[in-house]
């Protein structure tokens, strides 16, 4: 439980910092677009990493709890333990109701954006991703998972 608590704390902090840079209307007046692109995409990456790792830990704890309560079959336990990538964790989170149907596509689009940032960096692509990240749906999708995690019992 302690590992989840630490991971969840990191997620909330990363999300606040990402939200701060996305929503602050005064930053373009202070900083160059190049700097804003760099800081926004970097904060997105931090938030994304914290998000999937928090979800992974939550799902692991949930499987352990269900196993103790004998409410789960072996297939479900194994599926929870196989959550070793963002894609598999987000799929499991959707099945568990942490990700609502409304945001399912957004999470898989986040995987694509994160992979583009990590593996193919060019300035024009980074600018396009920056503009995408400023869309409200990314913040709302992440915030919905945070709220769902706060309301869950493990």
mmCIF file of C-alpha atoms in Angstrom:
data_model
loop_
_atom_site.group_PDB
_atom_site.id
_atom_site.type_symbol
_atom_site.label_atom_id
_atom_site.label_comp_id
_atom_site.label_asym_id
_atom_site.label_seq_id
_atom_site.Cartn_x
_atom_site.Cartn_y
_atom_site.Cartn_z
ATOM 1 C CA UNK A 1 0.000 0.000 0.000
ATOM 2 C CA UNK A 2 2.902 2.328 0.762
ATOM 3 C CA UNK A 3 4.250 1.943 -2.776
ATOM 4 C CA UNK A 4 0.849 2.923 -4.190
ATOM 5 C CA UNK A 5 0.619 5.924 -1.858
ATOM 6 C CA UNK A 6 4.027 7.194 -3.007
ATOM 7 C CA UNK A 7 3.206 6.577 -6.676
ATOM 8 C CA UNK A 8 -0.162 8.308 -6.332
ATOM 9 C CA UNK A 9 1.481 11.307 -4.657
ATOM 10 C CA UNK A 10 3.966 11.569 -7.545
ATOM 11 C CA UNK A 11 1.103 11.356 -10.038
ATOM 12 C CA UNK A 12 -0.873 14.152 -8.398
ATOM 13 C CA UNK A 13 2.212 16.378 -8.225
ATOM 14 C CA UNK A 14 3.142 15.685 -11.857
ATOM 15 C CA UNK A 15 -0.444 16.332 -12.949
ATOM 16 C CA UNK A 16 -0.581 19.673 -11.094
ATOM 17 C CA UNK A 17 2.657 20.777 -12.751
ATOM 18 C CA UNK A 18 1.480 19.640 -16.201
ATOM 19 C CA UNK A 19 -1.868 21.389 -15.722
ATOM 20 C CA UNK A 20 -0.099 24.550 -14.563
ATOM 21 C CA UNK A 21 1.913 24.843 -17.768
ATOM 22 C CA UNK A 22 -1.018 23.917 -20.040
ATOM 23 C CA UNK A 23 -3.562 26.284 -18.502
ATOM 24 C CA UNK A 24 -1.463 29.336 -17.634
ATOM 25 C CA UNK A 25 -2.424 32.031 -20.181
ATOM 26 C CA UNK A 26 0.526 34.267 -19.251
ATOM 27 C CA UNK A 27 3.350 31.871 -20.072
ATOM 28 C CA UNK A 28 3.392 32.713 -23.821
ATOM 29 C CA UNK A 29 3.951 36.354 -22.879
ATOM 30 C CA UNK A 30 6.970 35.428 -20.754
ATOM 31 C CA UNK A 31 8.626 32.487 -22.515
ATOM 32 C CA UNK A 32 9.455 31.589 -26.093
ATOM 33 C CA UNK A 33 7.332 29.002 -27.862
ATOM 34 C CA UNK A 34 10.377 26.732 -28.091
ATOM 35 C CA UNK A 35 10.754 26.777 -24.296
ATOM 36 C CA UNK A 36 7.015 26.195 -23.764
ATOM 37 C CA UNK A 37 7.072 23.237 -26.137
ATOM 38 C CA UNK A 38 9.973 21.707 -24.277
ATOM 39 C CA UNK A 39 8.557 22.205 -20.789
ATOM 40 C CA UNK A 40 5.012 21.140 -21.723
ATOM 41 C CA UNK A 41 6.110 17.961 -23.467
ATOM 42 C CA UNK A 42 8.510 17.105 -20.634
ATOM 43 C CA UNK A 43 5.819 17.610 -17.999
ATOM 44 C CA UNK A 44 3.466 15.487 -20.083
ATOM 45 C CA UNK A 45 6.075 12.716 -20.145
ATOM 46 C CA UNK A 46 6.504 12.879 -16.350
ATOM 47 C CA UNK A 47 2.747 12.797 -15.834
ATOM 48 C CA UNK A 48 2.282 9.949 -18.302
ATOM 49 C CA UNK A 49 4.979 7.839 -16.604
ATOM 50 C CA UNK A 50 3.572 8.543 -13.140
ATOM 51 C CA UNK A 51 0.057 7.757 -14.374
ATOM 52 C CA UNK A 52 0.685 4.344 -15.845
ATOM 53 C CA UNK A 53 2.940 3.292 -12.967
ATOM 54 C CA UNK A 54 0.320 4.358 -10.416
ATOM 55 C CA UNK A 55 -2.355 2.450 -12.326
ATOM 56 C CA UNK A 56 -0.058 -0.580 -12.451
ATOM 57 C CA UNK A 57 0.444 -0.502 -8.681
ATOM 58 C CA UNK A 58 -3.265 0.027 -8.049
ATOM 59 C CA UNK A 59 -4.171 -2.974 -10.214
ATOM 60 C CA UNK A 60 -1.551 -5.102 -8.475
ATOM 61 C CA UNK A 61 -2.975 -4.186 -5.068
ATOM 62 C CA UNK A 62 -6.508 -4.806 -6.237
ATOM 63 C CA UNK A 63 -5.570 -8.298 -7.424
ATOM 64 C CA UNK A 64 -3.868 -9.063 -4.111
ATOM 65 C CA UNK A 65 -6.932 -7.841 -2.206
ATOM 66 C CA UNK A 66 -9.336 -9.861 -4.343
ATOM 67 C CA UNK A 67 -7.160 -12.928 -4.020
ATOM 68 C CA UNK A 68 -7.237 -12.574 -0.225
ATOM 69 C CA UNK A 69 -11.006 -12.231 -0.384
ATOM 70 C CA UNK A 70 -11.179 -15.230 -2.760
ATOM 71 C CA UNK A 71 -13.290 -13.149 -5.141
ATOM 72 C CA UNK A 72 -11.084 -13.630 -8.155
ATOM 73 C CA UNK A 73 -10.132 -16.478 -10.409
ATOM 74 C CA UNK A 74 -6.593 -17.318 -11.499
ATOM 75 C CA UNK A 75 -7.099 -15.761 -14.944
ATOM 76 C CA UNK A 76 -7.831 -12.342 -13.411
ATOM 77 C CA UNK A 77 -4.804 -12.527 -11.128
ATOM 78 C CA UNK A 78 -2.522 -13.374 -14.031
ATOM 79 C CA UNK A 79 -4.031 -10.640 -16.168
ATOM 80 C CA UNK A 80 -3.348 -8.113 -13.402
ATOM 81 C CA UNK A 81 0.232 -9.288 -13.062
ATOM 82 C CA UNK A 82 0.783 -8.952 -16.816
ATOM 83 C CA UNK A 83 0.213 -5.209 -16.634
ATOM 84 C CA UNK A 84 3.804 -4.290 -17.440
ATOM 85 C CA UNK A 85 3.360 -1.641 -20.102
ATOM 86 C CA UNK A 86 1.280 1.509 -20.416
ATOM 87 C CA UNK A 87 -0.948 -0.115 -23.023
ATOM 88 C CA UNK A 88 -1.709 -3.202 -20.940
ATOM 89 C CA UNK A 89 -2.223 -1.100 -17.798
ATOM 90 C CA UNK A 90 -4.621 1.260 -19.548
ATOM 91 C CA UNK A 91 -6.564 -1.714 -20.960
ATOM 92 C CA UNK A 92 -6.894 -3.182 -17.467
ATOM 93 C CA UNK A 93 -7.809 0.218 -16.023
ATOM 94 C CA UNK A 94 -10.606 0.464 -18.582
ATOM 95 C CA UNK A 95 -11.855 -3.020 -17.626
ATOM 96 C CA UNK A 96 -11.750 -2.063 -13.935
ATOM 97 C CA UNK A 97 -13.628 1.193 -14.547
ATOM 98 C CA UNK A 98 -10.740 3.550 -13.737
ATOM 99 C CA UNK A 99 -10.847 4.880 -17.282
ATOM 100 C CA UNK A 100 -14.308 5.762 -18.508
ATOM 101 C CA UNK A 101 -15.457 4.933 -22.007
ATOM 102 C CA UNK A 102 -15.441 8.662 -22.742
ATOM 103 C CA UNK A 103 -11.642 8.794 -22.368
ATOM 104 C CA UNK A 104 -10.557 5.367 -23.595
ATOM 105 C CA UNK A 105 -9.350 6.655 -26.983
ATOM 106 C CA UNK A 106 -7.606 9.606 -25.321
ATOM 107 C CA UNK A 107 -5.432 7.277 -23.247
ATOM 108 C CA UNK A 108 -4.363 5.255 -26.251
ATOM 109 C CA UNK A 109 -3.643 8.481 -28.114
ATOM 110 C CA UNK A 110 -1.449 9.531 -25.162
ATOM 111 C CA UNK A 111 0.613 6.378 -25.703
ATOM 112 C CA UNK A 112 1.153 7.370 -29.324
ATOM 113 C CA UNK A 113 2.157 10.932 -28.413
ATOM 114 C CA UNK A 114 4.528 9.767 -25.671
ATOM 115 C CA UNK A 115 6.197 7.288 -28.031
ATOM 116 C CA UNK A 116 6.641 9.951 -30.683
ATOM 117 C CA UNK A 117 8.265 12.263 -28.172
ATOM 118 C CA UNK A 118 10.564 9.555 -26.881
ATOM 119 C CA UNK A 119 11.654 7.995 -30.154
ATOM 120 C CA UNK A 120 11.430 10.534 -32.965
ATOM 121 C CA UNK A 121 12.234 14.072 -31.960
ATOM 122 C CA UNK A 122 11.972 16.865 -34.443
ATOM 123 C CA UNK A 123 10.878 20.412 -33.763
ATOM 124 C CA UNK A 124 7.805 20.460 -35.986
ATOM 125 C CA UNK A 125 6.468 17.217 -34.550
ATOM 126 C CA UNK A 126 7.136 18.484 -31.002
ATOM 127 C CA UNK A 127 5.181 21.653 -31.832
ATOM 128 C CA UNK A 128 2.232 19.609 -33.135
ATOM 129 C CA UNK A 129 2.245 17.486 -29.969
ATOM 130 C CA UNK A 130 2.472 20.618 -27.816
ATOM 131 C CA UNK A 131 -0.641 22.026 -29.493
ATOM 132 C CA UNK A 132 -2.455 18.703 -29.002
ATOM 133 C CA UNK A 133 -1.502 18.573 -25.317
ATOM 134 C CA UNK A 134 -3.073 21.981 -24.774
ATOM 135 C CA UNK A 135 -6.450 20.480 -25.690
ATOM 136 C CA UNK A 136 -8.677 20.116 -22.660
ATOM 137 C CA UNK A 137 -9.359 16.393 -23.164
ATOM 138 C CA UNK A 138 -5.919 15.288 -21.944
ATOM 139 C CA UNK A 139 -6.190 17.109 -18.633
ATOM 140 C CA UNK A 140 -9.761 15.919 -18.133
ATOM 141 C CA UNK A 141 -8.850 12.304 -18.917
ATOM 142 C CA UNK A 142 -5.966 12.263 -16.433
ATOM 143 C CA UNK A 143 -8.007 14.082 -13.805
ATOM 144 C CA UNK A 144 -10.825 11.555 -14.165
ATOM 145 C CA UNK A 145 -8.439 8.689 -13.370
ATOM 146 C CA UNK A 146 -7.050 10.575 -10.368
ATOM 147 C CA UNK A 147 -10.592 11.111 -9.051
ATOM 148 C CA UNK A 148 -11.477 7.469 -9.680
ATOM 149 C CA UNK A 149 -8.354 6.338 -7.823
ATOM 150 C CA UNK A 150 -9.239 8.601 -4.892
ATOM 151 C CA UNK A 151 -12.691 7.012 -4.715
ATOM 152 C CA UNK A 152 -11.479 3.410 -4.979
ATOM 153 C CA UNK A 153 -10.839 1.164 -2.041
ATOM 154 C CA UNK A 154 -7.990 -1.309 -2.140
#
